[in-house]
Short mmCIF file of C-alpha atoms and ligand atoms in Angstrom, two decimals:
data_model
loop_
_atom_site.label_atom_id
_atom_site.label_comp_id
_atom_site.label_asym_id
_atom_site.label_seq_id
_atom_site.Cartn_x
_atom_site.Cartn_y
_atom_site.Cartn_z
CA MET A 10 9.42 5.13 5.23
CA ARG A 11 5.85 4.08 5.27
CA ILE A 12 3.39 7.37 6.15
CA PHE A 13 0.40 7.62 7.69
CA LEU A 14 -2.17 10.03 8.54
CA ASP A 15 -2.53 12.51 10.65
CA THR A 16 -6.18 13.23 11.05
CA ALA A 17 -10.17 12.28 12.06
CA ASN A 18 -11.56 13.48 9.29
CA ILE A 19 -13.30 10.65 7.31
CA GLU A 20 -13.14 12.13 4.22
CA HIS A 21 -9.23 12.83 4.32
CA ILE A 22 -8.13 9.55 4.82
CA GLU A 23 -10.56 7.94 2.05
CA HIS A 24 -8.57 10.74 -0.53
CA GLY A 25 -5.08 9.88 1.40
CA VAL A 26 -6.04 5.96 1.31
CA SER A 27 -7.47 5.80 -2.13
CA LEU A 28 -4.10 7.74 -3.32
CA GLY A 29 -1.92 3.49 -2.53
CA VAL A 30 0.08 6.44 -0.34
CA VAL A 31 -1.49 5.79 3.17
CA SER A 32 -0.85 2.82 5.40
CA GLY A 33 -1.97 3.80 8.81
CA VAL A 34 -4.12 6.63 10.65
CA THR A 35 -2.84 8.80 13.72
CA THR A 36 -5.77 9.69 16.17
CA ASN A 37 -5.51 11.98 19.61
CA PRO A 38 -8.23 13.53 21.52
CA THR A 39 -7.58 17.56 19.86
CA LEU A 40 -8.09 16.17 16.27
CA VAL A 41 -11.07 14.12 17.02
CA SER A 42 -13.15 17.19 19.06
CA MET A 43 -11.65 19.22 15.52
CA GLU A 44 -13.90 16.69 13.39
CA GLY A 45 -16.71 17.10 16.38
CA HIS A 46 -17.29 13.94 16.52
CA LYS A 47 -19.40 12.50 19.36
CA ASP A 48 -19.61 8.68 19.35
CA TYR A 49 -15.10 7.37 20.36
CA ARG A 50 -15.62 4.14 19.63
CA ALA A 51 -18.01 4.52 15.63
CA MET A 52 -15.21 7.29 14.54
CA VAL A 53 -12.64 4.86 15.19
CA LYS A 54 -14.29 1.70 13.72
CA LYS A 55 -15.19 3.61 10.93
CA ILE A 56 -11.47 5.20 10.58
CA CYS A 57 -10.00 1.04 10.18
CA SER A 58 -12.51 0.10 8.20
CA ILE A 59 -11.05 2.73 5.98
CA VAL A 60 -7.63 2.67 6.45
CA PRO A 61 -5.29 -0.75 5.24
CA GLY A 62 -2.63 0.00 8.17
CA PRO A 63 -2.86 0.91 11.73
CA VAL A 64 -5.61 3.23 12.77
CA SER A 65 -3.81 5.03 16.44
CA ALA A 66 -6.36 5.72 19.49
CA GLU A 67 -5.27 7.44 22.30
CA VAL A 68 -7.13 6.96 25.51
CA VAL A 69 -8.95 9.58 27.48
CA VAL A 70 -8.72 8.30 30.97
CA GLU A 71 -5.94 9.19 33.24
CA GLY A 72 -4.52 6.84 35.88
CA ALA A 73 -3.20 3.17 35.26
CA PRO A 74 -5.77 1.17 36.30
CA ALA A 75 -9.06 3.10 33.83
CA MET A 76 -5.83 3.67 31.20
CA LEU A 77 -5.39 -0.58 30.91
CA GLU A 78 -9.58 -0.96 30.98
CA GLN A 79 -9.91 1.48 28.10
CA ALA A 80 -7.28 0.53 26.67
CA ARG A 81 -8.44 -3.19 26.49
CA GLU A 82 -12.50 -1.74 25.73
CA ILE A 83 -10.91 0.12 22.29
CA ALA A 84 -7.98 -2.89 21.55
CA ALA A 85 -10.70 -4.70 21.16
CA TRP A 86 -13.34 -2.06 18.95
CA ALA A 87 -11.09 -3.83 15.65
CA THR A 88 -7.97 -5.51 14.88
CA ASN A 89 -6.37 -3.76 13.10
CA VAL A 90 -6.57 -0.12 15.98
CA VAL A 91 -3.80 0.59 17.93
CA ILE A 92 -3.57 2.02 21.64
CA LYS A 93 -1.75 5.28 22.32
CA ILE A 94 -0.16 5.79 25.18
CA PRO A 95 1.47 8.57 26.79
CA ALA A 96 5.40 8.28 27.25
CA THR A 97 4.83 8.82 31.16
CA ALA A 98 5.61 5.95 34.36
CA GLU A 99 1.71 5.86 33.97
CA GLY A 100 2.39 5.14 30.42
CA LEU A 101 4.19 2.14 31.06
CA GLU A 102 2.88 0.52 33.79
CA VAL A 103 -0.25 0.41 31.02
CA THR A 104 2.00 -0.50 28.00
CA SER A 105 4.52 -3.33 29.76
CA ALA A 106 0.21 -5.56 31.11
CA LEU A 107 -1.01 -4.78 27.14
CA LYS A 108 2.13 -5.70 25.98
CA LYS A 109 1.48 -9.19 27.36
CA GLU A 110 -2.19 -9.27 26.10
CA ASN A 111 -0.39 -9.00 22.48
CA ILE A 112 -2.64 -5.11 22.77
CA LYS A 113 -0.54 -3.37 20.34
CA VAL A 114 0.40 0.63 21.76
CA ASN A 115 1.99 3.62 20.59
CA MET A 116 3.46 6.16 22.28
CA THR A 117 2.83 9.06 22.11
CA LEU A 118 3.97 12.35 23.68
CA CYS A 119 7.54 11.25 23.55
CA PHE A 120 10.16 14.47 23.82
CA SER A 121 13.75 12.71 24.42
CA VAL A 122 16.02 8.76 23.89
CA ASN A 123 15.22 7.79 27.68
CA GLN A 124 11.87 7.91 27.09
CA ALA A 125 11.37 5.90 23.29
CA LEU A 126 13.23 3.63 24.99
CA LEU A 127 11.76 2.94 27.53
CA ALA A 128 9.35 2.26 25.84
CA ALA A 129 10.90 -0.19 23.56
CA LEU A 130 11.26 -2.06 27.18
CA ALA A 131 7.89 -2.14 28.12
CA GLY A 132 7.13 -3.44 24.29
CA ALA A 133 5.03 -0.94 22.59
CA SER A 134 4.92 -1.49 18.81
CA TYR A 135 5.94 2.51 17.93
CA ILE A 136 7.17 5.54 19.62
CA SER A 137 6.02 9.23 18.89
CA PRO A 138 8.45 11.51 18.96
CA PHE A 139 7.53 14.85 18.73
CA VAL A 140 9.01 17.60 15.71
CA GLY A 141 6.65 20.55 15.52
CA ARG A 142 6.50 20.53 19.25
CA LEU A 143 10.60 20.69 20.59
CA ASP A 144 10.87 22.56 17.09
CA ASP A 145 8.33 25.77 18.25
CA ALA A 146 10.59 25.18 22.30
CA GLY A 147 13.78 25.73 20.47
CA HIS A 148 14.76 22.83 20.55
CA ASP A 149 15.96 19.88 17.35
CA GLY A 150 12.69 17.76 16.33
CA MET A 151 14.62 15.76 14.77
CA ALA A 152 17.35 14.96 15.98
CA LEU A 153 15.72 13.27 18.49
CA VAL A 154 14.35 11.01 15.66
CA LYS A 155 17.35 10.73 14.27
CA ASP A 156 18.93 9.66 18.21
CA ILE A 157 16.16 7.20 18.45
CA VAL A 158 16.70 5.90 15.42
CA ASP A 159 20.76 4.89 16.37
CA VAL A 160 20.73 3.99 19.17
CA PHE A 161 17.78 1.40 18.29
CA LYS A 162 19.73 -0.04 15.60
CA ASN A 163 22.58 -0.72 18.45
CA TYR A 164 20.00 -2.76 19.76
CA GLN A 165 18.69 -5.59 17.62
CA ASP A 166 16.05 -7.27 19.43
CA LEU A 167 14.33 -3.82 19.79
CA THR A 168 11.16 -3.75 17.02
CA THR A 169 9.56 -0.84 18.10
CA GLU A 170 8.87 1.35 14.85
CA VAL A 171 9.73 5.26 15.05
CA LEU A 172 6.85 6.97 13.83
CA ALA A 173 7.61 10.23 13.60
CA ALA A 174 4.79 12.69 14.72
CA SER A 175 4.01 16.35 14.84
CA ILE A 176 5.06 16.68 11.43
CA ARG A 177 4.40 19.95 10.84
CA HIS A 178 5.35 20.71 6.27
CA PRO A 179 6.77 19.48 4.05
CA LEU A 180 10.86 19.54 4.63
CA HIS A 181 9.94 17.70 8.07
CA CYS A 182 9.14 14.26 5.73
CA ILE A 183 12.33 14.37 3.76
CA ALA A 184 14.91 15.41 6.98
CA ALA A 185 12.34 12.17 8.64
CA ALA A 186 13.51 9.27 5.90
CA ARG A 187 16.87 10.12 5.81
CA ALA A 188 16.75 10.43 10.27
CA GLY A 189 15.50 6.42 9.30
CA ALA A 190 11.77 7.29 10.21
CA HIS A 191 9.93 4.86 10.30
CA ILE A 192 7.00 5.85 10.28
CA ALA A 193 5.53 9.63 9.33
CA THR A 194 2.30 11.04 11.19
CA VAL A 195 1.39 13.96 8.91
CA PRO A 196 -0.90 16.21 8.59
CA TYR A 197 -3.67 16.05 5.60
CA LYS A 198 -2.28 19.33 4.23
CA VAL A 199 1.37 18.35 4.21
CA LEU A 200 -0.25 14.74 2.47
CA LEU A 201 -0.43 17.84 -0.32
CA GLN A 202 1.86 19.28 -0.68
CA MET A 203 3.98 16.80 -0.40
CA ILE A 204 2.05 15.61 -3.94
CA LYS A 205 1.61 19.12 -5.88
CA HIS A 206 5.33 20.79 -7.31
CA PRO A 207 5.05 23.94 -9.89
CA LEU A 208 7.14 22.63 -12.00
CA THR A 209 4.54 19.15 -12.76
CA ASP A 210 1.60 21.35 -13.68
CA ILE A 211 3.75 24.06 -15.55
CA GLY A 212 4.72 20.63 -17.19
CA ILE A 213 1.57 19.53 -18.42
CA GLU A 214 -0.12 22.03 -19.17
CA ARG A 215 2.71 22.27 -22.16
CA PHE A 216 2.40 18.94 -23.31
CA LEU A 217 -1.26 19.43 -23.45
CA ALA A 218 -0.77 22.34 -25.08
CA ASP A 219 1.74 20.76 -27.58
CA TRP A 220 -0.28 18.15 -28.02
CA LYS A 221 -3.68 20.26 -29.42
CA SER A 222 -1.77 22.37 -31.75
CA VAL A 223 -0.31 18.74 -33.56
CA SER A 224 -3.94 16.88 -33.30
CA GLY A 225 -5.68 19.70 -33.48
CA LYS A 226 -8.33 18.92 -30.96
C1 E4P B 319 0.55 11.67 17.04
O1 E4P B 319 0.47 11.04 16.60
C2 E4P B 319 0.09 13.44 16.58
O2 E4P B 319 -1.29 13.00 16.81
C3 E4P B 319 -0.20 14.64 16.26
O3 E4P B 319 1.76 14.72 15.09
C4 E4P B 319 0.63 15.80 16.98
O4 E4P B 319 0.86 16.88 15.91
P1 E4P B 319 0.76 18.78 16.92
O5 E4P B 319 2.33 18.82 17.57
O6 E4P B 319 0.84 19.62 15.38
O7 E4P B 319 -0.63 18.37 17.78
#
């Protein structure tokens, strides 16, 4: 399973990429607004220049014609940009049009297997089931990820990758990997939590102390 960072924070992206474990980034309008970026184009271009893989940038207009126009504009900003389109009827229309133009789509706000199947048929490169938001609503978000992975496995011609989104904690990452998600997009805080283990820190402390006692340094 690959790891993407779910953020628009430049420092966090630089750190994640420098660790050699982050191979993509997903943003959304909320994440962009949290960072106070005023120039959407400059922000997307900057992130695309840092990340060695796909960077999802969401369309922020409504209606298929306007979404299509904005998607084409965003797609021209960088070669590794992927357009985030919501899983709606208009979104499917836009996705299938973009597919014909070889523009990659990450279909977002997915809450059902049917939405995922339709996204794949429309030609989306990625489908993003929102695990945490389903959990918040009293459903089993990770069960959806597993169901989508299982359904896609039945059909070799469905090449859409399952991108587990709305990840809230490290256990979600383990469950996404167990479920067979191709990618999990994680907040920076979760990436740090995935790295950290208290026994590793205690072990380093003890090794260094023991080394000091024999070497006298
Ligand atoms: C995914 O692409 C979304 O940006 C994100 O995972 C949404 O997460 P949230 O439900 O924590 O806002």
